Short mmCIF file of C-alpha atoms in Angstrom, two decimals:
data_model
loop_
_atom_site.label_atom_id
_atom_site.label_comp_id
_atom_site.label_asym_id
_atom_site.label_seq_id
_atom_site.Cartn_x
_atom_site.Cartn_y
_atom_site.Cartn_z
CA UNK A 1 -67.10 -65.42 -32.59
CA UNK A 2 -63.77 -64.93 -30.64
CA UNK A 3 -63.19 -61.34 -30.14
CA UNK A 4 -66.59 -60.42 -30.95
CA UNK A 5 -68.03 -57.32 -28.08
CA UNK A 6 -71.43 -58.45 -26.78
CA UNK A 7 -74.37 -55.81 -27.84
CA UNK A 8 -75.38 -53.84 -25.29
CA UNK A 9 -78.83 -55.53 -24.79
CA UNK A 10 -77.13 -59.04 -24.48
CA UNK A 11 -74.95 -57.74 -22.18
CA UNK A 12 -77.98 -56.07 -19.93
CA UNK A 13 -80.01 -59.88 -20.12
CA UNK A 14 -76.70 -61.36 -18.40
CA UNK A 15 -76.36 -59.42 -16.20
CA UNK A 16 -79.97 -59.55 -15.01
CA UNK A 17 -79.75 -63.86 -15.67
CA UNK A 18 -76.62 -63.51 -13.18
CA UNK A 19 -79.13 -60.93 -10.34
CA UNK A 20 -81.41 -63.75 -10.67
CA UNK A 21 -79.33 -66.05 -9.82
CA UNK A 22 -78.16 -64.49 -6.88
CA UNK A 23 -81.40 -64.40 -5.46
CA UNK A 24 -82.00 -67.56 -5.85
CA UNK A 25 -78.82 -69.53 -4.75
CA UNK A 26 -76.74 -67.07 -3.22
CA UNK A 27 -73.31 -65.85 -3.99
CA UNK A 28 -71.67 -69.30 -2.91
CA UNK A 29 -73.87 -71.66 -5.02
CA UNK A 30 -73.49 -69.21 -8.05
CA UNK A 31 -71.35 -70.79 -10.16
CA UNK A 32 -69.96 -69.84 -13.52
CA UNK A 33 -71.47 -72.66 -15.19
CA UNK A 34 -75.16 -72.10 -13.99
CA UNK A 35 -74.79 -68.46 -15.61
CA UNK A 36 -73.48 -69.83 -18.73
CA UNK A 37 -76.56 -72.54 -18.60
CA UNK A 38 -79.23 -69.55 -17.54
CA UNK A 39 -78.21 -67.79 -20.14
CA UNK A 40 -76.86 -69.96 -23.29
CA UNK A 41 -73.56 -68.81 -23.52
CA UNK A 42 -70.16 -70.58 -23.46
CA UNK A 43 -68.31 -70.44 -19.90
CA UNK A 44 -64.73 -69.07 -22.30
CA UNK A 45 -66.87 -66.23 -23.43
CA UNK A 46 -67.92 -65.18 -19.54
CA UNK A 47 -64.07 -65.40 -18.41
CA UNK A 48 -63.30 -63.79 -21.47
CA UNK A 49 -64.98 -60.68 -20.50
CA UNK A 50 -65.13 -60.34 -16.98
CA UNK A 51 -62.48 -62.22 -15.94
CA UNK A 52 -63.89 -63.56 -12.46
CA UNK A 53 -66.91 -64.13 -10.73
CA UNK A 54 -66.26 -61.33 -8.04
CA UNK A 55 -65.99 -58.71 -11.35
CA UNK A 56 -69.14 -60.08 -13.41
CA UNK A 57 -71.38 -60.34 -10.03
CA UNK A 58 -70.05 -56.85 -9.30
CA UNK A 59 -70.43 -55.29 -12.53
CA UNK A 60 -74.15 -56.91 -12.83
CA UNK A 61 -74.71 -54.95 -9.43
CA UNK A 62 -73.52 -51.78 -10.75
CA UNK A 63 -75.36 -52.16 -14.36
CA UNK A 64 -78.60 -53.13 -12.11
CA UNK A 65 -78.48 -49.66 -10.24
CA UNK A 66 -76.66 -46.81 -11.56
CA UNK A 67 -75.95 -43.77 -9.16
CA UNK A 68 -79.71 -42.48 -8.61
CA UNK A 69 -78.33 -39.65 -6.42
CA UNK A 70 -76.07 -37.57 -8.82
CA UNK A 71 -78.96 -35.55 -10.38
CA UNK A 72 -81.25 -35.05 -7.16
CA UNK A 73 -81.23 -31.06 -6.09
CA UNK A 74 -83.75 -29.94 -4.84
CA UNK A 75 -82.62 -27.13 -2.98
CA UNK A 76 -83.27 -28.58 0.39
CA UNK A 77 -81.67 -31.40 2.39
CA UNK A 78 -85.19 -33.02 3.36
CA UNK A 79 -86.46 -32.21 -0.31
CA UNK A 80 -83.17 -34.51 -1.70
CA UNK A 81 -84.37 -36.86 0.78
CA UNK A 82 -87.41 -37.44 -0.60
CA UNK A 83 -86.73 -37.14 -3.77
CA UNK A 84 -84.58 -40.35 -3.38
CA UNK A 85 -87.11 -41.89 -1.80
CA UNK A 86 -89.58 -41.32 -4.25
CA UNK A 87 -87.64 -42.05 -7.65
CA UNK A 88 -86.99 -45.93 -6.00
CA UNK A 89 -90.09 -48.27 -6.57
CA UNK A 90 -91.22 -51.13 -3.76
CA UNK A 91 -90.89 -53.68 -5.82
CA UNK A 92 -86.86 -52.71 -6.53
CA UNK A 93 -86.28 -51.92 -3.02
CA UNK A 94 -87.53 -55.62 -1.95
CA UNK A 95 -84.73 -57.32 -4.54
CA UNK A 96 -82.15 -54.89 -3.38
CA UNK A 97 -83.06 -56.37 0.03
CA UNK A 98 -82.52 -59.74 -0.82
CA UNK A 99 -79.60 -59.34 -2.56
CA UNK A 100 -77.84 -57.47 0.12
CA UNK A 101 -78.25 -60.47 2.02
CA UNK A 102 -77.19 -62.74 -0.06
CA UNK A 103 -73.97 -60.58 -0.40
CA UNK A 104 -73.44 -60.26 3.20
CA UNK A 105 -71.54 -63.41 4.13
CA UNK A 106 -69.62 -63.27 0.81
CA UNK A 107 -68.72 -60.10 0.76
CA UNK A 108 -66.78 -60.87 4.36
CA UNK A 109 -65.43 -64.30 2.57
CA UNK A 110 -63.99 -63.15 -0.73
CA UNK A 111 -61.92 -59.91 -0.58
CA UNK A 112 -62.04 -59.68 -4.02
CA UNK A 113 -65.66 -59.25 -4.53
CA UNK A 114 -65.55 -56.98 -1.14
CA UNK A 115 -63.07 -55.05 -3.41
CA UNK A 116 -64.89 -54.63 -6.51
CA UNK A 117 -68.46 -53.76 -4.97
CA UNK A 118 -66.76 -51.14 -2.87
CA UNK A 119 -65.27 -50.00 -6.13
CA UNK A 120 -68.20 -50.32 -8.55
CA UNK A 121 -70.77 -49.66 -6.05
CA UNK A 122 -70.64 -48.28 -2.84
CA UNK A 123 -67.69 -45.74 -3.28
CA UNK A 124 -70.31 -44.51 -6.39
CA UNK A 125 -72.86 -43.97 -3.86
CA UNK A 126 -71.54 -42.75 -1.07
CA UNK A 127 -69.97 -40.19 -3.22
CA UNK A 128 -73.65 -38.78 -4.35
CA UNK A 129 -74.50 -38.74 -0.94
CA UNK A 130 -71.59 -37.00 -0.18
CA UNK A 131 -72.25 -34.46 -2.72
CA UNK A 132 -75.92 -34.51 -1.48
CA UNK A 133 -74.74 -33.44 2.06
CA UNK A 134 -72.43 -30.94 1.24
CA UNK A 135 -74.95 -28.87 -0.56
CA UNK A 136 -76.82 -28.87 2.47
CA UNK A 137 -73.83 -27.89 4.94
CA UNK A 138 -73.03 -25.07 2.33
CA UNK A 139 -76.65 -23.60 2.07
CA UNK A 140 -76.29 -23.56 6.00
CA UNK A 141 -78.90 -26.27 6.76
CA UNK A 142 -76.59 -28.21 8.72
CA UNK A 143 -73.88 -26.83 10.45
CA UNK A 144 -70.41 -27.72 9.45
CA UNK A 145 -68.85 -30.46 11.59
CA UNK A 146 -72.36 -31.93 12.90
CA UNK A 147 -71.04 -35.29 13.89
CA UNK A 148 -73.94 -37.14 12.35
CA UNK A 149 -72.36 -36.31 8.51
CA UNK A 150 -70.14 -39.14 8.43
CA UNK A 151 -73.02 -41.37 10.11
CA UNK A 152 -75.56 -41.03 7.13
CA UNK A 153 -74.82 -44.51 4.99
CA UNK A 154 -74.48 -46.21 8.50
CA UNK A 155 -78.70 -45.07 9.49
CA UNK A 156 -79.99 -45.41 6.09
CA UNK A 157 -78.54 -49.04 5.89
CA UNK A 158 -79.83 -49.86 9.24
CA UNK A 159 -83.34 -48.67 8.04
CA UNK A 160 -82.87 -51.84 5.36
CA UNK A 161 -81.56 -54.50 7.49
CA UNK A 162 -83.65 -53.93 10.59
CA UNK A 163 -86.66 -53.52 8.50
CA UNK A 164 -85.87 -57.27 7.40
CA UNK A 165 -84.98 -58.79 10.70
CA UNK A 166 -86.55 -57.06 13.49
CA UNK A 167 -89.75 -56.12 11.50
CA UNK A 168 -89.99 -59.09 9.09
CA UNK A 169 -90.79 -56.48 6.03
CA UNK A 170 -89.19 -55.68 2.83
CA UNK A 171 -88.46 -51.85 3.64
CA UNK A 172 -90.80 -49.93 0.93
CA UNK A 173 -91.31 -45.98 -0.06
CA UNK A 174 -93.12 -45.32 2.92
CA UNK A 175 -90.98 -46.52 5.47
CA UNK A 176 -88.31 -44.91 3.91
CA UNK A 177 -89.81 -41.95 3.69
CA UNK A 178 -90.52 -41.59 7.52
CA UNK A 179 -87.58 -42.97 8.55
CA UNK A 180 -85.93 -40.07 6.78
CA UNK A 181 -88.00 -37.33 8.92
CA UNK A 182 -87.82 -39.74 12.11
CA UNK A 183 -84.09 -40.40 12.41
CA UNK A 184 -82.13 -39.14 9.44
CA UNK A 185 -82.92 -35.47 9.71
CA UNK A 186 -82.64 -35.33 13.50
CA UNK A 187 -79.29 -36.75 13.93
CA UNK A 188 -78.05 -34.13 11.31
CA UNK A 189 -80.04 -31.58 13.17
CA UNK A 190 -82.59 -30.37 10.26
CA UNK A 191 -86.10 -29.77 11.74
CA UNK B 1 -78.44 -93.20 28.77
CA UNK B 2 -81.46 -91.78 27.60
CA UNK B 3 -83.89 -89.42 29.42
CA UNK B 4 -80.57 -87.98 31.22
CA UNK B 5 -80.27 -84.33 31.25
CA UNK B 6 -77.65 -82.42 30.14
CA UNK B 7 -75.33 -80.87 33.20
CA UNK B 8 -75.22 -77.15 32.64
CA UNK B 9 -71.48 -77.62 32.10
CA UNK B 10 -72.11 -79.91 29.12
CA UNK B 11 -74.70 -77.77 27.34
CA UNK B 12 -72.73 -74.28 27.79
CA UNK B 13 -69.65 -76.56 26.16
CA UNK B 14 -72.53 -77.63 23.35
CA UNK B 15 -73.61 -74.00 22.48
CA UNK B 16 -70.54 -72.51 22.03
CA UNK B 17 -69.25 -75.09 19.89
CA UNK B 18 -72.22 -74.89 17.82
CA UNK B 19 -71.33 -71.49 17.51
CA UNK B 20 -67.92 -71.75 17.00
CA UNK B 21 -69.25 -74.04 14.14
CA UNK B 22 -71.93 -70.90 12.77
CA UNK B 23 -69.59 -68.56 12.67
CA UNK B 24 -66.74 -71.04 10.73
CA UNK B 25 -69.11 -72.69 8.27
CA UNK B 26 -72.23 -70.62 8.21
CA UNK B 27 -75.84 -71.99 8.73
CA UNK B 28 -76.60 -73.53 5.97
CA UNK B 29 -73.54 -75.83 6.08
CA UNK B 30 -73.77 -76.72 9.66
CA UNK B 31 -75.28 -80.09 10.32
CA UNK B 32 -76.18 -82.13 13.07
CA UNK B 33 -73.62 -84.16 11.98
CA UNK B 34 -71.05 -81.71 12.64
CA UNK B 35 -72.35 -80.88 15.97
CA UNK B 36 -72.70 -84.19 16.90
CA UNK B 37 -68.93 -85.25 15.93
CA UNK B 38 -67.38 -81.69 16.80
CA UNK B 39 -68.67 -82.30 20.50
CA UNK B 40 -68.57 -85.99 21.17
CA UNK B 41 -72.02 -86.54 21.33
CA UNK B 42 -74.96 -88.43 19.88
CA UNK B 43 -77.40 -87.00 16.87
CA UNK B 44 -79.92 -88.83 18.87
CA UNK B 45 -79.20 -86.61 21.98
CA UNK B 46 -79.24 -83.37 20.14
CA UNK B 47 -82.65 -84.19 18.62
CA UNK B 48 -84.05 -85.31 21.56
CA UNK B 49 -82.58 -82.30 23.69
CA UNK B 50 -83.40 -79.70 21.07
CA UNK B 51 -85.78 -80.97 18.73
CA UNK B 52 -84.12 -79.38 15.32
CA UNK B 53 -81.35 -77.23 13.90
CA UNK B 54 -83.07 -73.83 14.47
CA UNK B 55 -83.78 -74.15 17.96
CA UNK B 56 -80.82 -75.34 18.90
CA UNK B 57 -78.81 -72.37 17.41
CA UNK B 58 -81.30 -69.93 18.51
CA UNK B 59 -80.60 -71.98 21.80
CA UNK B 60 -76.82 -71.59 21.73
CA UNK B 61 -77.47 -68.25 20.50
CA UNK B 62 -79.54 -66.89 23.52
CA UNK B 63 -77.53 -68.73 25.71
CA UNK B 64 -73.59 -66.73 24.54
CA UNK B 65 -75.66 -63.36 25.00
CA UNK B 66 -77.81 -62.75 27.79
CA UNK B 67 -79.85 -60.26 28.08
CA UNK B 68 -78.14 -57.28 28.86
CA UNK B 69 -80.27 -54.27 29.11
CA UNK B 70 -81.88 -55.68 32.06
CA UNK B 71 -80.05 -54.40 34.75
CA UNK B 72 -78.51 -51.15 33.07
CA UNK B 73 -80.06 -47.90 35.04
CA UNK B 74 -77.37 -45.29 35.52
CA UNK B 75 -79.79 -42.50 35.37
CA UNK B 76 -79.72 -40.78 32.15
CA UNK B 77 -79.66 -41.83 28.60
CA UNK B 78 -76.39 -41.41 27.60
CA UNK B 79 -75.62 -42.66 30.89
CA UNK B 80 -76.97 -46.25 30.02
CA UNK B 81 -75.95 -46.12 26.53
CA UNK B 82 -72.50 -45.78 27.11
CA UNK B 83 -72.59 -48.21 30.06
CA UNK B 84 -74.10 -50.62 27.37
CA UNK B 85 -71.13 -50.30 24.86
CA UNK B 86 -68.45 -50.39 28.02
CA UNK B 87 -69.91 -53.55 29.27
CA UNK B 88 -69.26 -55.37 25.50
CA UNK B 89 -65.87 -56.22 24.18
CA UNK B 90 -64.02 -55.75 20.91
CA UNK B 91 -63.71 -59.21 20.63
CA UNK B 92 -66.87 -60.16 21.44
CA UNK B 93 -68.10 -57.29 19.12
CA UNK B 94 -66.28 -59.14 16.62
CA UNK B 95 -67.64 -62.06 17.32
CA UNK B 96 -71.41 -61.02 17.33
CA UNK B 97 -71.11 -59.17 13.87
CA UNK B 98 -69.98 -62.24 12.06
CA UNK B 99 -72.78 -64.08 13.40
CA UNK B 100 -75.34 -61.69 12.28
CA UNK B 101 -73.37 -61.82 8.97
CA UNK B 102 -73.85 -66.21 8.71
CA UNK B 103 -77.62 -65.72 9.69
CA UNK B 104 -78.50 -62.84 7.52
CA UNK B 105 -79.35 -65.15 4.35
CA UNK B 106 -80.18 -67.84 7.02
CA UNK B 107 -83.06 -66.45 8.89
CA UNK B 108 -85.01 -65.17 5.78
CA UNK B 109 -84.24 -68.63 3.98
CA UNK B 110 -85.76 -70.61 7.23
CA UNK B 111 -88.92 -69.19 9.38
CA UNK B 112 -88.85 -71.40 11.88
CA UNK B 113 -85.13 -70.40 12.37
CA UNK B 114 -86.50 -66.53 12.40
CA UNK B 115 -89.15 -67.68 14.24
CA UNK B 116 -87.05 -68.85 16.97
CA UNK B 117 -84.56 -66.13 17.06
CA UNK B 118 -87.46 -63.62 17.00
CA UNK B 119 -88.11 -65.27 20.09
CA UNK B 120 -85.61 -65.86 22.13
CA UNK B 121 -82.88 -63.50 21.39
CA UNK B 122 -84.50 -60.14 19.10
CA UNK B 123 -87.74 -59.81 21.54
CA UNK B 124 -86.00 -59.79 24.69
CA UNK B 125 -83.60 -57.40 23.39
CA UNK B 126 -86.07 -54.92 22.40
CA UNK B 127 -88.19 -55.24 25.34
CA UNK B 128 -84.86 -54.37 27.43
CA UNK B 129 -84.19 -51.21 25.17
CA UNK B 130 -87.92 -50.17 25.21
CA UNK B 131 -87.68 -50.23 29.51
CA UNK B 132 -84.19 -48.04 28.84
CA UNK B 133 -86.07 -45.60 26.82
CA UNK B 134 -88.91 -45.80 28.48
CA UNK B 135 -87.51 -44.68 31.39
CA UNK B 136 -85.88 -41.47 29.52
CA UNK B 137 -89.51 -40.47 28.49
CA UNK B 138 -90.54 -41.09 31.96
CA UNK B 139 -87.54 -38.84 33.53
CA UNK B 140 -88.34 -36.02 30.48
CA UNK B 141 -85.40 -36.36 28.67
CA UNK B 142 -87.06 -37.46 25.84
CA UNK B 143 -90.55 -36.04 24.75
CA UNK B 144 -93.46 -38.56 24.59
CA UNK B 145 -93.79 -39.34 20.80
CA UNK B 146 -90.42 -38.33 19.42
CA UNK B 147 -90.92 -40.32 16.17
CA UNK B 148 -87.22 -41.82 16.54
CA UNK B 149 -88.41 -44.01 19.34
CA UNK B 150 -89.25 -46.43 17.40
CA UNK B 151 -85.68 -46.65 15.35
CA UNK B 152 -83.74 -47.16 17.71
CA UNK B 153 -82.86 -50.37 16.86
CA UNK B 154 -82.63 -49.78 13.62
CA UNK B 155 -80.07 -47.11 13.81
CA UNK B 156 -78.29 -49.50 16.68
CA UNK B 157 -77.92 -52.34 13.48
CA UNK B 158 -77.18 -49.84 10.87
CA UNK B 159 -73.92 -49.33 13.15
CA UNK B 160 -73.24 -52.50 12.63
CA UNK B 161 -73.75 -53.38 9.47
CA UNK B 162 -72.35 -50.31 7.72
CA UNK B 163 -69.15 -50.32 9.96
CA UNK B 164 -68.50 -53.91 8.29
CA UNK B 165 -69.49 -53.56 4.98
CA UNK B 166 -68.68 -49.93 4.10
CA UNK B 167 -65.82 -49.31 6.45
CA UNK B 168 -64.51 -53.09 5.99
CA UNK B 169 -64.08 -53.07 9.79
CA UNK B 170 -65.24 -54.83 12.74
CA UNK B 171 -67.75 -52.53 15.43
CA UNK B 172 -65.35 -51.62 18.76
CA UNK B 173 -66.55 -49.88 21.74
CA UNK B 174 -64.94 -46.63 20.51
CA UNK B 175 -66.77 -46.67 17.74
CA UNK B 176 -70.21 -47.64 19.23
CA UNK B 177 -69.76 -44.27 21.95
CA UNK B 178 -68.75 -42.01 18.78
CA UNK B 179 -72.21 -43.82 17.50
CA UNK B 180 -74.32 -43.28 20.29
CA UNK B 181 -73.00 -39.38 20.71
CA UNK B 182 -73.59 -38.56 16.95
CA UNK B 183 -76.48 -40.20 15.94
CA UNK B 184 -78.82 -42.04 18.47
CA UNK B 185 -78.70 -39.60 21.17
CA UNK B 186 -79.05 -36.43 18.71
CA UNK B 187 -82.06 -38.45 16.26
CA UNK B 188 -84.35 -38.76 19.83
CA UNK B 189 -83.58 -34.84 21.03
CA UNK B 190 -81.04 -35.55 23.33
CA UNK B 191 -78.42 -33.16 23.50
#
C-alpha cells in the first residue's frame, strides 16, 4: 500500500486517536509507536506522511478545530463576542483545556512543535480575531489605537488558564460569556 | 541525627535547589531521589521534614516568592500596580513563568499538589490583590461592583501565559506596565 493517500475519514480517526492520546499521556510520553498501536497502522506509514511528531500532533490540533472565527459578523463587536462564545460547546472547551496544558511545557521544550502550532494554529486564529477587531475599529466602536487591541488573545487566554488554576473549573459558555462583558469589552472601551 | 531541625540556611539552600530541579526536569520527573542526591541529604530527612513531594515543592515554592502585595500602598491603583511590576525582575520573571509552565500539567494531574499550592502560594496572593483593590473601591477609584473585580487575576495570568506562548517571549517589567496601562487598569474603569 506504499504510496497509497489515506481517505479522508481515516485520516480524521488518527488524528482524533493521536488528541486522545495527548490527553492522556502528555506530549512527552506520546510516542510514535503508541499512535501506530492506538490506531493499527504501521509506524513507516505515520513518518511517511507527516514526517515528525511536532507536524502530526500539530496538524491533529488544527484538523480538531478549524478557524471558528472567520464567518462570525454580526455587526457588533459584543454581538461577535458572543457569537463565539455560543457556537463552542462545554464539553469541547473542557478538552481544549486539557490539552493546552499538556502542550504547555512542550511547546517551551521543542521549537519545532512551538513552530508548527504557531503556524497551523495560532497565527490562524489570531488572524480571525484580528479581522474580528478591525471591523469593530472601522464601524467606530472602538477607537483606533485603543491600547487594549493588541491585548485581546493575551485576556481571553487568561480567562482559560486562570479558570483552571485559580478557580479549579473547566472554563464553560457561561463564564466565557461574562468574562467577555466583564473584562474584554472594557479594556477595549465598548460599553 | 534525627529529630534535628533544619537551620534556616540549610532549608532556603533545599528549596531552591528543588526548584532549580522543577524548573530543569519538570514535576513529574523530579524525585526524592534527585533532591536527596542534588543536595547532600537523606530521603529519610526530606520525608520526615516535609512529609511528600507536593508539599515540599509547594514549600520551596512559597518560600522563593513571598508574598508581595502585602506591604504595597502607594495611594492609587496604578500607583501600586506599577510599584508591583518595578519591585519584580526580568530574570526572576523568567524564572516564575517557566515554573508555572512545569506545574501546569502537574497540578491538575496531582490534587494534593493543587491542593497545597492553592494553599500556600495562590490564596495568599489573591487575598493580597483583593486588600490592593479593595482599597481602590474604598478610595472611589473604582465603583463598588465593577464586574472586572473579580478578573483580575485572570487577566494578570493571561499576561503571562500569552506573552510566552503567542509572543514566544519571556514577561519583563516593560511589558507588565504596557499590561497594566492597557488592559487591567482600563477593564476596572480606571482611566
Amino acid at each position: 500500500m506504499a504510496g497509497t493517500r489515506l481517505t479522508a475519514e481515516r485520516e480524521g480517526e488518527l488524528y482524533a486517536a493521536v488528541l486522545d492520546l495527548l490527553r492522556e499521556v502528555g506530549y512527552d510520553a506520546l510516542t510514535m509507536d503508541a499512535v501506530a498501536s492506538r490506531t493499527r497502522s504501521s509506524k513507516a506509514t505515520l513518518y511517511r506522511q507527516w514526517g515528525s511528531k511536532p507536524e502530526l500532533v500539530a496538524r491533529a490540533l488544527r484538523h480538531s478545530k478549524p478557524v471558528s472565527t472567520a464567518d462570525v459578523d454580526t455587526g457588533t463587536l459584543r454581538g461577535d463576542f458572543h457569537a463565539l462564545v455560543e457556537r463552542s460547546d462545554d464539553c469541547q472547551l473542557e478538552r481544549d483545556s486539557a490539552l493546552m496544558r499538556g502542550l504547555a511545557q512542550a511547546v517551551h521544550q521543542n521549537p519545532d512543535l512551538h513552530q508548527a502550532l504557531r503556524e497551523l494554529l495560532v497565527a490562524p486564529e489570531l488572524t480571525g480575531l484580528d479581522g474580528l477587531l478591525r471591523r469593530a475599529v472601522d464601524r467606530g466602536e472602538i477607537p483606533a489605537g485603543t491600547p487594549a487591541l493588541r491585548y485581546v488573545p493575551h485576556m481571553i487566554l487568561g480567562a482559560f488558564v486562570a479558570r483552571e488554576l485559580i478557580e479549579d473549573r473547566s472554563p464553560d459558555r457561561a463564564f466565557l460569556a461574562d468574562y467577555v462583558d466583564a473584562v474584554v469589552l472594557p479594556a477595549l472601551g465598548v460599553a
